[in-house]
Amino acid sequence: MNEKIIAMIPARYQSSRFPGKPLAKILGRPMIQWVYERTARARGIAEVYVATDDIRIYDTVKEFGGLAIMTGECSCGSDRLYQAGKDISYDIMINVQGDEPTINPSEIEELIDAFSEQDVYMATLKKKITSFAEIDNSNVVKVVTNKLDNALLFSRCAIPFDRENTGNITYYKHIGIYGYRRDFLETFVNLPKSQLEEIEKLEQLRVLENNYKIKVLETQYETIGVDMEEHISLVEQKLKEEMIKK
């Protein structure tokens, strides 16, 4: 693949459940540094940037030697990506969430591989749900795909619905890492917000409601997202286990 691929990590300071989350210390280093350095290890990534509207995050990234871009006010994550990438040279942008300090570089590589097909302009990942508690958890977004691995629907509800109570349904959760071709990201941010997007509060539904495709590949990797301060200890435990295995 001769296309230039960059990774963009949006990071906001304000968070209703965990203010200052990107700067929270994990084993002595800020969370954003863990995300940045693990992303940079992915094969095929030319450059990694943090897109933020907060000077504290910007300065922290610069201090550990990373690349950071200040953005203005943005109504959603995709707008921040687009704004941050307007003056950067790239063909494909990988969007890595700033609260995923256990992101596996191989996950990013799996997503990059989706773009070996020239007709793929947006892609994401899914993982089989193995915990029953996640099926009815509205914070775990579920996804169903067609036989060509394109998304049919994303929802916070348990989909598909097991009408006959067979108990033989495979559920997949959406892993919130995205890839966009440059021209499609511009198309996406200029689409009006859709009805389903507003109802479920899921940006990706805007793409489907406007009859665009999202390629969805399955991954086996499990990550721990940090939504609240108490999740830090879980992340530290996982990172320590990784260090022992090495």
PDB file of C-alpha atoms in Angstrom:
ATOM      1  CA  MET A   1       0.000   0.000   0.000  1.00  0.00           C
ATOM      2  CA  ASN A   2       1.599   3.258  -1.162  1.00  0.00           C
ATOM      3  CA  GLU A   3      -0.890   5.535   0.551  1.00  0.00           C
ATOM      4  CA  LYS A   4       0.200   7.680   3.488  1.00  0.00           C
ATOM      5  CA  ILE A   5      -1.505   6.590   6.698  1.00  0.00           C
ATOM      6  CA  ILE A   6      -1.600   8.707   9.840  1.00  0.00           C
ATOM      7  CA  ALA A   7      -3.192   8.163  13.235  1.00  0.00           C
ATOM      8  CA  MET A   8      -5.163  10.887  14.981  1.00  0.00           C
ATOM      9  CA  ILE A   9      -6.006  10.701  18.691  1.00  0.00           C
ATOM     10  CA  PRO A  10      -8.712  13.170  19.767  1.00  0.00           C
ATOM     11  CA  ALA A  11      -8.323  14.167  23.418  1.00  0.00           C
ATOM     12  CA  ARG A  12     -10.603  16.468  25.398  1.00  0.00           C
ATOM     13  CA  TYR A  13      -9.872  17.673  28.921  1.00  0.00           C
ATOM     14  CA  GLN A  14     -13.508  18.115  29.886  1.00  0.00           C
ATOM     15  CA  SER A  15     -15.377  14.944  30.800  1.00  0.00           C
ATOM     16  CA  SER A  16     -18.496  14.755  32.921  1.00  0.00           C
ATOM     17  CA  ARG A  17     -17.424  11.479  34.555  1.00  0.00           C
ATOM     18  CA  PHE A  18     -13.654  11.950  34.635  1.00  0.00           C
ATOM     19  CA  PRO A  19     -12.335  15.522  34.081  1.00  0.00           C
ATOM     20  CA  GLY A  20      -8.720  15.652  32.898  1.00  0.00           C
ATOM     21  CA  LYS A  21      -8.822  11.994  31.859  1.00  0.00           C
ATOM     22  CA  PRO A  22      -6.100  12.168  29.140  1.00  0.00           C
ATOM     23  CA  LEU A  23      -3.601  13.410  31.744  1.00  0.00           C
ATOM     24  CA  ALA A  24      -4.463  10.806  34.391  1.00  0.00           C
ATOM     25  CA  LYS A  25      -1.330   8.945  35.498  1.00  0.00           C
ATOM     26  CA  ILE A  26      -1.028   5.251  34.637  1.00  0.00           C
ATOM     27  CA  LEU A  27       2.080   3.612  36.089  1.00  0.00           C
ATOM     28  CA  GLY A  28       3.606   7.074  36.345  1.00  0.00           C
ATOM     29  CA  ARG A  29       2.884   8.253  32.804  1.00  0.00           C
ATOM     30  CA  PRO A  30      -0.097  10.234  31.462  1.00  0.00           C
ATOM     31  CA  MET A  31      -2.739   8.118  29.747  1.00  0.00           C
ATOM     32  CA  ILE A  32      -2.381  10.001  26.463  1.00  0.00           C
ATOM     33  CA  GLN A  33       1.288   8.963  26.323  1.00  0.00           C
ATOM     34  CA  TRP A  34       0.359   5.273  26.594  1.00  0.00           C
ATOM     35  CA  VAL A  35      -2.151   5.631  23.762  1.00  0.00           C
ATOM     36  CA  TYR A  36       0.281   7.598  21.617  1.00  0.00           C
ATOM     37  CA  GLU A  37       3.251   5.260  22.017  1.00  0.00           C
ATOM     38  CA  ARG A  38       1.238   2.072  21.475  1.00  0.00           C
ATOM     39  CA  THR A  39      -0.359   3.567  18.376  1.00  0.00           C
ATOM     40  CA  ALA A  40       3.046   4.557  17.008  1.00  0.00           C
ATOM     41  CA  ARG A  41       4.149   0.913  17.173  1.00  0.00           C
ATOM     42  CA  ALA A  42       1.566  -0.143  14.582  1.00  0.00           C
ATOM     43  CA  ARG A  43       2.961  -1.208  11.215  1.00  0.00           C
ATOM     44  CA  GLY A  44       2.094   1.211   8.429  1.00  0.00           C
ATOM     45  CA  ILE A  45       1.526   4.330  10.514  1.00  0.00           C
ATOM     46  CA  ALA A  46       3.629   7.221   9.186  1.00  0.00           C
ATOM     47  CA  GLU A  47       2.791   9.789  11.875  1.00  0.00           C
ATOM     48  CA  VAL A  48       0.751   9.995  15.065  1.00  0.00           C
ATOM     49  CA  TYR A  49      -0.979  13.199  16.205  1.00  0.00           C
ATOM     50  CA  VAL A  50      -3.051  14.204  19.214  1.00  0.00           C
ATOM     51  CA  ALA A  51      -5.905  16.577  18.398  1.00  0.00           C
ATOM     52  CA  THR A  52      -6.959  18.623  21.420  1.00  0.00           C
ATOM     53  CA  ASP A  53      -8.609  21.887  22.406  1.00  0.00           C
ATOM     54  CA  ASP A  54      -6.750  22.101  25.720  1.00  0.00           C
ATOM     55  CA  ILE A  55      -3.275  23.584  26.115  1.00  0.00           C
ATOM     56  CA  ARG A  56      -2.487  21.290  29.064  1.00  0.00           C
ATOM     57  CA  ILE A  57      -2.877  18.214  26.885  1.00  0.00           C
ATOM     58  CA  TYR A  58      -1.025  19.898  24.015  1.00  0.00           C
ATOM     59  CA  ASP A  59       1.947  20.745  26.267  1.00  0.00           C
ATOM     60  CA  THR A  60       2.033  17.247  27.766  1.00  0.00           C
ATOM     61  CA  VAL A  61       2.236  15.627  24.336  1.00  0.00           C
ATOM     62  CA  LYS A  62       5.024  17.987  23.305  1.00  0.00           C
ATOM     63  CA  GLU A  63       6.911  17.217  26.520  1.00  0.00           C
ATOM     64  CA  PHE A  64       7.093  13.479  25.779  1.00  0.00           C
ATOM     65  CA  GLY A  65       8.123  14.173  22.153  1.00  0.00           C
ATOM     66  CA  GLY A  66       4.792  13.659  20.427  1.00  0.00           C
ATOM     67  CA  LEU A  67       2.990  15.628  17.730  1.00  0.00           C
ATOM     68  CA  ALA A  68      -0.042  17.648  18.795  1.00  0.00           C
ATOM     69  CA  ILE A  69      -2.523  19.935  17.048  1.00  0.00           C
ATOM     70  CA  MET A  70      -4.734  22.520  18.717  1.00  0.00           C
ATOM     71  CA  THR A  71      -8.302  22.596  17.450  1.00  0.00           C
ATOM     72  CA  GLY A  72     -11.169  24.956  18.128  1.00  0.00           C
ATOM     73  CA  GLU A  73     -14.552  24.054  19.537  1.00  0.00           C
ATOM     74  CA  CYS A  74     -15.946  20.923  17.875  1.00  0.00           C
ATOM     75  CA  SER A  75     -19.458  19.524  18.126  1.00  0.00           C
ATOM     76  CA  CYS A  76     -18.304  15.909  17.759  1.00  0.00           C
ATOM     77  CA  GLY A  77     -15.252  13.710  17.393  1.00  0.00           C
ATOM     78  CA  SER A  78     -15.301  13.501  13.595  1.00  0.00           C
ATOM     79  CA  ASP A  79     -15.327  17.293  13.342  1.00  0.00           C
ATOM     80  CA  ARG A  80     -12.190  17.429  15.522  1.00  0.00           C
ATOM     81  CA  LEU A  81     -10.470  14.866  13.300  1.00  0.00           C
ATOM     82  CA  TYR A  82     -11.320  16.783  10.155  1.00  0.00           C
ATOM     83  CA  GLN A  83     -10.267  20.118  11.600  1.00  0.00           C
ATOM     84  CA  ALA A  84      -6.953  18.719  12.860  1.00  0.00           C
ATOM     85  CA  GLY A  85      -6.134  17.026   9.558  1.00  0.00           C
ATOM     86  CA  LYS A  86      -6.944  19.855   7.156  1.00  0.00           C
ATOM     87  CA  ASP A  87      -3.349  21.036   6.840  1.00  0.00           C
ATOM     88  CA  ILE A  88      -1.676  17.616   7.046  1.00  0.00           C
ATOM     89  CA  SER A  89      -0.709  15.432   4.115  1.00  0.00           C
ATOM     90  CA  TYR A  90      -2.363  11.990   4.322  1.00  0.00           C
ATOM     91  CA  ASP A  91      -4.487   9.530   2.362  1.00  0.00           C
ATOM     92  CA  ILE A  92      -5.966   7.480   5.208  1.00  0.00           C
ATOM     93  CA  MET A  93      -6.575   8.572   8.793  1.00  0.00           C
ATOM     94  CA  ILE A  94      -6.896   6.093  11.655  1.00  0.00           C
ATOM     95  CA  ASN A  95      -8.904   7.446  14.573  1.00  0.00           C
ATOM     96  CA  VAL A  96      -7.733   5.988  17.898  1.00  0.00           C
ATOM     97  CA  GLN A  97      -9.670   6.910  21.024  1.00  0.00           C
ATOM     98  CA  GLY A  98      -7.652   8.813  23.619  1.00  0.00           C
ATOM     99  CA  ASP A  99      -9.011   6.735  26.508  1.00  0.00           C
ATOM    100  CA  GLU A 100      -7.747   3.366  25.208  1.00  0.00           C
ATOM    101  CA  PRO A 101      -4.314   3.024  26.881  1.00  0.00           C
ATOM    102  CA  THR A 102      -4.265  -0.745  26.258  1.00  0.00           C
ATOM    103  CA  ILE A 103      -4.835  -0.426  22.502  1.00  0.00           C
ATOM    104  CA  ASN A 104      -2.977  -3.228  20.735  1.00  0.00           C
ATOM    105  CA  PRO A 105      -0.891  -2.138  17.718  1.00  0.00           C
ATOM    106  CA  SER A 106      -2.154  -5.265  15.931  1.00  0.00           C
ATOM    107  CA  GLU A 107      -5.729  -3.918  16.123  1.00  0.00           C
ATOM    108  CA  ILE A 108      -4.616  -0.853  14.218  1.00  0.00           C
ATOM    109  CA  GLU A 109      -2.843  -3.008  11.666  1.00  0.00           C
ATOM    110  CA  GLU A 110      -6.031  -5.058  11.157  1.00  0.00           C
ATOM    111  CA  LEU A 111      -7.928  -1.871  10.445  1.00  0.00           C
ATOM    112  CA  ILE A 112      -5.271  -0.640   8.024  1.00  0.00           C
ATOM    113  CA  ASP A 113      -5.530  -3.919   6.113  1.00  0.00           C
ATOM    114  CA  ALA A 114      -9.189  -3.149   5.347  1.00  0.00           C
ATOM    115  CA  PHE A 115      -8.011  -0.359   3.045  1.00  0.00           C
ATOM    116  CA  SER A 116      -6.199  -2.774   0.754  1.00  0.00           C
ATOM    117  CA  GLU A 117      -9.598  -2.851  -0.958  1.00  0.00           C
ATOM    118  CA  GLN A 118      -9.818   0.387  -2.926  1.00  0.00           C
ATOM    119  CA  ASP A 119     -13.607   0.618  -2.587  1.00  0.00           C
ATOM    120  CA  VAL A 120     -13.372   0.786   1.227  1.00  0.00           C
ATOM    121  CA  TYR A 121     -13.598   4.403   2.381  1.00  0.00           C
ATOM    122  CA  MET A 122     -14.509   3.869   6.036  1.00  0.00           C
ATOM    123  CA  ALA A 123     -13.767   0.914   8.292  1.00  0.00           C
ATOM    124  CA  THR A 124     -13.991  -0.170  11.918  1.00  0.00           C
ATOM    125  CA  LEU A 125     -13.719  -3.288  14.101  1.00  0.00           C
ATOM    126  CA  LYS A 126     -15.991  -5.645  16.022  1.00  0.00           C
ATOM    127  CA  LYS A 127     -15.365  -8.339  18.634  1.00  0.00           C
ATOM    128  CA  LYS A 128     -17.469 -11.303  19.668  1.00  0.00           C
ATOM    129  CA  ILE A 129     -19.196 -10.711  23.004  1.00  0.00           C
ATOM    130  CA  THR A 130     -18.278 -13.382  25.532  1.00  0.00           C
ATOM    131  CA  SER A 131     -19.733 -11.784  28.654  1.00  0.00           C
ATOM    132  CA  PHE A 132     -23.518 -12.031  29.028  1.00  0.00           C
ATOM    133  CA  ALA A 133     -23.541  -8.774  31.010  1.00  0.00           C
ATOM    134  CA  GLU A 134     -22.330  -6.822  27.966  1.00  0.00           C
ATOM    135  CA  ILE A 135     -25.284  -7.818  25.786  1.00  0.00           C
ATOM    136  CA  ASP A 136     -27.792  -5.670  27.683  1.00  0.00           C
ATOM    137  CA  ASN A 137     -25.300  -2.976  28.683  1.00  0.00           C
ATOM    138  CA  SER A 138     -26.216   0.210  26.802  1.00  0.00           C
ATOM    139  CA  ASN A 139     -22.631   1.465  27.127  1.00  0.00           C
ATOM    140  CA  VAL A 140     -21.503  -1.465  24.962  1.00  0.00           C
ATOM    141  CA  VAL A 141     -22.448  -0.686  21.362  1.00  0.00           C
ATOM    142  CA  LYS A 142     -23.525  -3.719  19.337  1.00  0.00           C
ATOM    143  CA  VAL A 143     -23.158  -4.134  15.581  1.00  0.00           C
ATOM    144  CA  VAL A 144     -24.615  -6.478  12.950  1.00  0.00           C
ATOM    145  CA  THR A 145     -23.061  -6.903   9.517  1.00  0.00           C
ATOM    146  CA  ASN A 146     -23.977  -8.405   6.172  1.00  0.00           C
ATOM    147  CA  LYS A 147     -22.217 -11.205   4.286  1.00  0.00           C
ATOM    148  CA  LEU A 148     -19.764  -8.705   2.788  1.00  0.00           C
ATOM    149  CA  ASP A 149     -18.729  -7.505   6.260  1.00  0.00           C
ATOM    150  CA  ASN A 150     -20.444  -4.157   5.850  1.00  0.00           C
ATOM    151  CA  ALA A 151     -22.397  -2.716   8.789  1.00  0.00           C
ATOM    152  CA  LEU A 152     -26.169  -3.065   8.754  1.00  0.00           C
ATOM    153  CA  LEU A 153     -26.792  -1.367  12.102  1.00  0.00           C
ATOM    154  CA  PHE A 154     -25.134  -0.163  15.280  1.00  0.00           C
ATOM    155  CA  SER A 155     -27.189   0.052  18.461  1.00  0.00           C
ATOM    156  CA  ARG A 156     -26.945   0.298  22.207  1.00  0.00           C
ATOM    157  CA  CYS A 157     -29.660  -2.365  22.345  1.00  0.00           C
ATOM    158  CA  ALA A 158     -29.060  -6.095  22.036  1.00  0.00           C
ATOM    159  CA  ILE A 159     -29.147  -6.790  18.299  1.00  0.00           C
ATOM    160  CA  PRO A 160     -30.186  -9.099  16.735  1.00  0.00           C
ATOM    161  CA  PHE A 161     -33.223  -9.782  18.931  1.00  0.00           C
ATOM    162  CA  ASP A 162     -33.560 -13.453  19.913  1.00  0.00           C
ATOM    163  CA  ARG A 163     -37.318 -13.725  19.336  1.00  0.00           C
ATOM    164  CA  GLU A 164     -37.539 -17.491  19.836  1.00  0.00           C
ATOM    165  CA  ASN A 165     -35.248 -17.445  22.892  1.00  0.00           C
ATOM    166  CA  THR A 166     -32.916 -19.956  21.281  1.00  0.00           C
ATOM    167  CA  GLY A 167     -29.910 -18.756  23.222  1.00  0.00           C
ATOM    168  CA  ASN A 168     -27.903 -19.510  20.101  1.00  0.00           C
ATOM    169  CA  ILE A 169     -27.183 -15.943  18.976  1.00  0.00           C
ATOM    170  CA  THR A 170     -23.701 -14.538  18.441  1.00  0.00           C
ATOM    171  CA  TYR A 171     -23.471 -10.904  19.471  1.00  0.00           C
ATOM    172  CA  TYR A 172     -20.690  -8.527  18.463  1.00  0.00           C
ATOM    173  CA  LYS A 173     -19.629  -5.352  20.176  1.00  0.00           C
ATOM    174  CA  HIS A 174     -18.293  -2.412  18.241  1.00  0.00           C
ATOM    175  CA  ILE A 175     -14.664  -1.514  18.889  1.00  0.00           C
ATOM    176  CA  GLY A 176     -14.513   2.271  18.525  1.00  0.00           C
ATOM    177  CA  ILE A 177     -11.493   2.630  16.279  1.00  0.00           C
ATOM    178  CA  TYR A 178     -12.129   4.005  12.779  1.00  0.00           C
ATOM    179  CA  GLY A 179     -10.314   4.476   9.517  1.00  0.00           C
ATOM    180  CA  TYR A 180     -11.266   7.049   6.860  1.00  0.00           C
ATOM    181  CA  ARG A 181     -10.022   7.917   3.428  1.00  0.00           C
ATOM    182  CA  ARG A 182      -9.376  11.644   3.346  1.00  0.00           C
ATOM    183  CA  ASP A 183     -12.113  12.572   0.874  1.00  0.00           C
ATOM    184  CA  PHE A 184     -14.735  10.556   2.732  1.00  0.00           C
ATOM    185  CA  LEU A 185     -13.954  12.164   6.091  1.00  0.00           C
ATOM    186  CA  GLU A 186     -14.746  15.514   4.488  1.00  0.00           C
ATOM    187  CA  THR A 187     -17.964  14.076   3.052  1.00  0.00           C
ATOM    188  CA  PHE A 188     -18.920  12.638   6.439  1.00  0.00           C
ATOM    189  CA  VAL A 189     -18.509  15.815   8.485  1.00  0.00           C
ATOM    190  CA  ASN A 190     -20.575  17.765   5.980  1.00  0.00           C
ATOM    191  CA  LEU A 191     -23.542  15.405   6.173  1.00  0.00           C
ATOM    192  CA  PRO A 192     -26.408  16.675   8.349  1.00  0.00           C
ATOM    193  CA  LYS A 193     -26.891  14.848  11.627  1.00  0.00           C
ATOM    194  CA  SER A 194     -29.327  11.984  11.155  1.00  0.00           C
ATOM    195  CA  GLN A 195     -32.343  10.872  13.162  1.00  0.00           C
ATOM    196  CA  LEU A 196     -30.856   7.574  14.329  1.00  0.00           C
ATOM    197  CA  GLU A 197     -27.612   9.320  15.253  1.00  0.00           C
ATOM    198  CA  GLU A 198     -29.494  11.734  17.493  1.00  0.00           C
ATOM    199  CA  ILE A 199     -31.559   8.963  19.093  1.00  0.00           C
ATOM    200  CA  GLU A 200     -28.692   6.573  19.857  1.00  0.00           C
ATOM    201  CA  LYS A 201     -25.940   9.220  20.138  1.00  0.00           C
ATOM    202  CA  LEU A 202     -23.766   7.242  17.717  1.00  0.00           C
ATOM    203  CA  GLU A 203     -22.073   9.240  14.953  1.00  0.00           C
ATOM    204  CA  GLN A 204     -21.533   6.231  12.699  1.00  0.00           C
ATOM    205  CA  LEU A 205     -25.284   5.909  12.150  1.00  0.00           C
ATOM    206  CA  ARG A 206     -25.112   9.110  10.102  1.00  0.00           C
ATOM    207  CA  VAL A 207     -23.037   7.213   7.558  1.00  0.00           C
ATOM    208  CA  LEU A 208     -25.530   4.359   7.252  1.00  0.00           C
ATOM    209  CA  GLU A 209     -28.596   6.604   7.108  1.00  0.00           C
ATOM    210  CA  ASN A 210     -27.029   8.429   4.181  1.00  0.00           C
ATOM    211  CA  ASN A 211     -26.498   5.121   2.341  1.00  0.00           C
ATOM    212  CA  TYR A 212     -22.715   4.911   2.713  1.00  0.00           C
ATOM    213  CA  LYS A 213     -20.896   1.719   3.688  1.00  0.00           C
ATOM    214  CA  ILE A 214     -18.765   0.948   6.726  1.00  0.00           C
ATOM    215  CA  LYS A 215     -16.475  -2.072   6.472  1.00  0.00           C
ATOM    216  CA  VAL A 216     -16.391  -4.006   9.759  1.00  0.00           C
ATOM    217  CA  LEU A 217     -13.609  -6.501  10.460  1.00  0.00           C
ATOM    218  CA  GLU A 218     -13.515  -8.898  13.396  1.00  0.00           C
ATOM    219  CA  THR A 219     -10.720  -8.673  15.940  1.00  0.00           C
ATOM    220  CA  GLN A 220      -9.745 -10.978  18.774  1.00  0.00           C
ATOM    221  CA  TYR A 221      -8.092  -8.248  20.832  1.00  0.00           C
ATOM    222  CA  GLU A 222      -9.680  -6.981  24.028  1.00  0.00           C
ATOM    223  CA  THR A 223      -8.933  -3.498  25.324  1.00  0.00           C
ATOM    224  CA  ILE A 224      -9.905  -1.657  28.494  1.00  0.00           C
ATOM    225  CA  GLY A 225     -11.359   1.787  27.941  1.00  0.00           C
ATOM    226  CA  VAL A 226     -11.133   4.355  30.733  1.00  0.00           C
ATOM    227  CA  ASP A 227     -14.506   5.953  31.404  1.00  0.00           C
ATOM    228  CA  MET A 228     -14.093   6.572  35.125  1.00  0.00           C
ATOM    229  CA  GLU A 229     -11.199   6.954  37.533  1.00  0.00           C
ATOM    230  CA  GLU A 230     -11.709   3.476  39.000  1.00  0.00           C
ATOM    231  CA  HIS A 231     -10.839   1.952  35.608  1.00  0.00           C
ATOM    232  CA  ILE A 232      -7.216   3.091  36.009  1.00  0.00           C
ATOM    233  CA  SER A 233      -6.399   0.195  38.338  1.00  0.00           C
ATOM    234  CA  LEU A 234      -7.760  -2.321  35.803  1.00  0.00           C
ATOM    235  CA  VAL A 235      -5.584  -0.814  33.081  1.00  0.00           C
ATOM    236  CA  GLU A 236      -2.496  -0.861  35.302  1.00  0.00           C
ATOM    237  CA  GLN A 237      -3.090  -4.517  36.089  1.00  0.00           C
ATOM    238  CA  LYS A 238      -3.362  -5.399  32.395  1.00  0.00           C
ATOM    239  CA  LEU A 239      -0.224  -3.438  31.509  1.00  0.00           C
ATOM    240  CA  LYS A 240       1.741  -5.106  34.316  1.00  0.00           C
ATOM    241  CA  GLU A 241       0.637  -8.522  33.037  1.00  0.00           C
ATOM    242  CA  GLU A 242       1.878  -7.603  29.572  1.00  0.00           C
ATOM    243  CA  MET A 243       5.244  -6.559  30.987  1.00  0.00           C
ATOM    244  CA  ILE A 244       5.599  -9.884  32.829  1.00  0.00           C
ATOM    245  CA  LYS A 245       4.871 -11.851  29.625  1.00  0.00           C
ATOM    246  CA  LYS A 246       7.632  -9.955  27.827  1.00  0.00           C
TER     247      LYS A 246
END
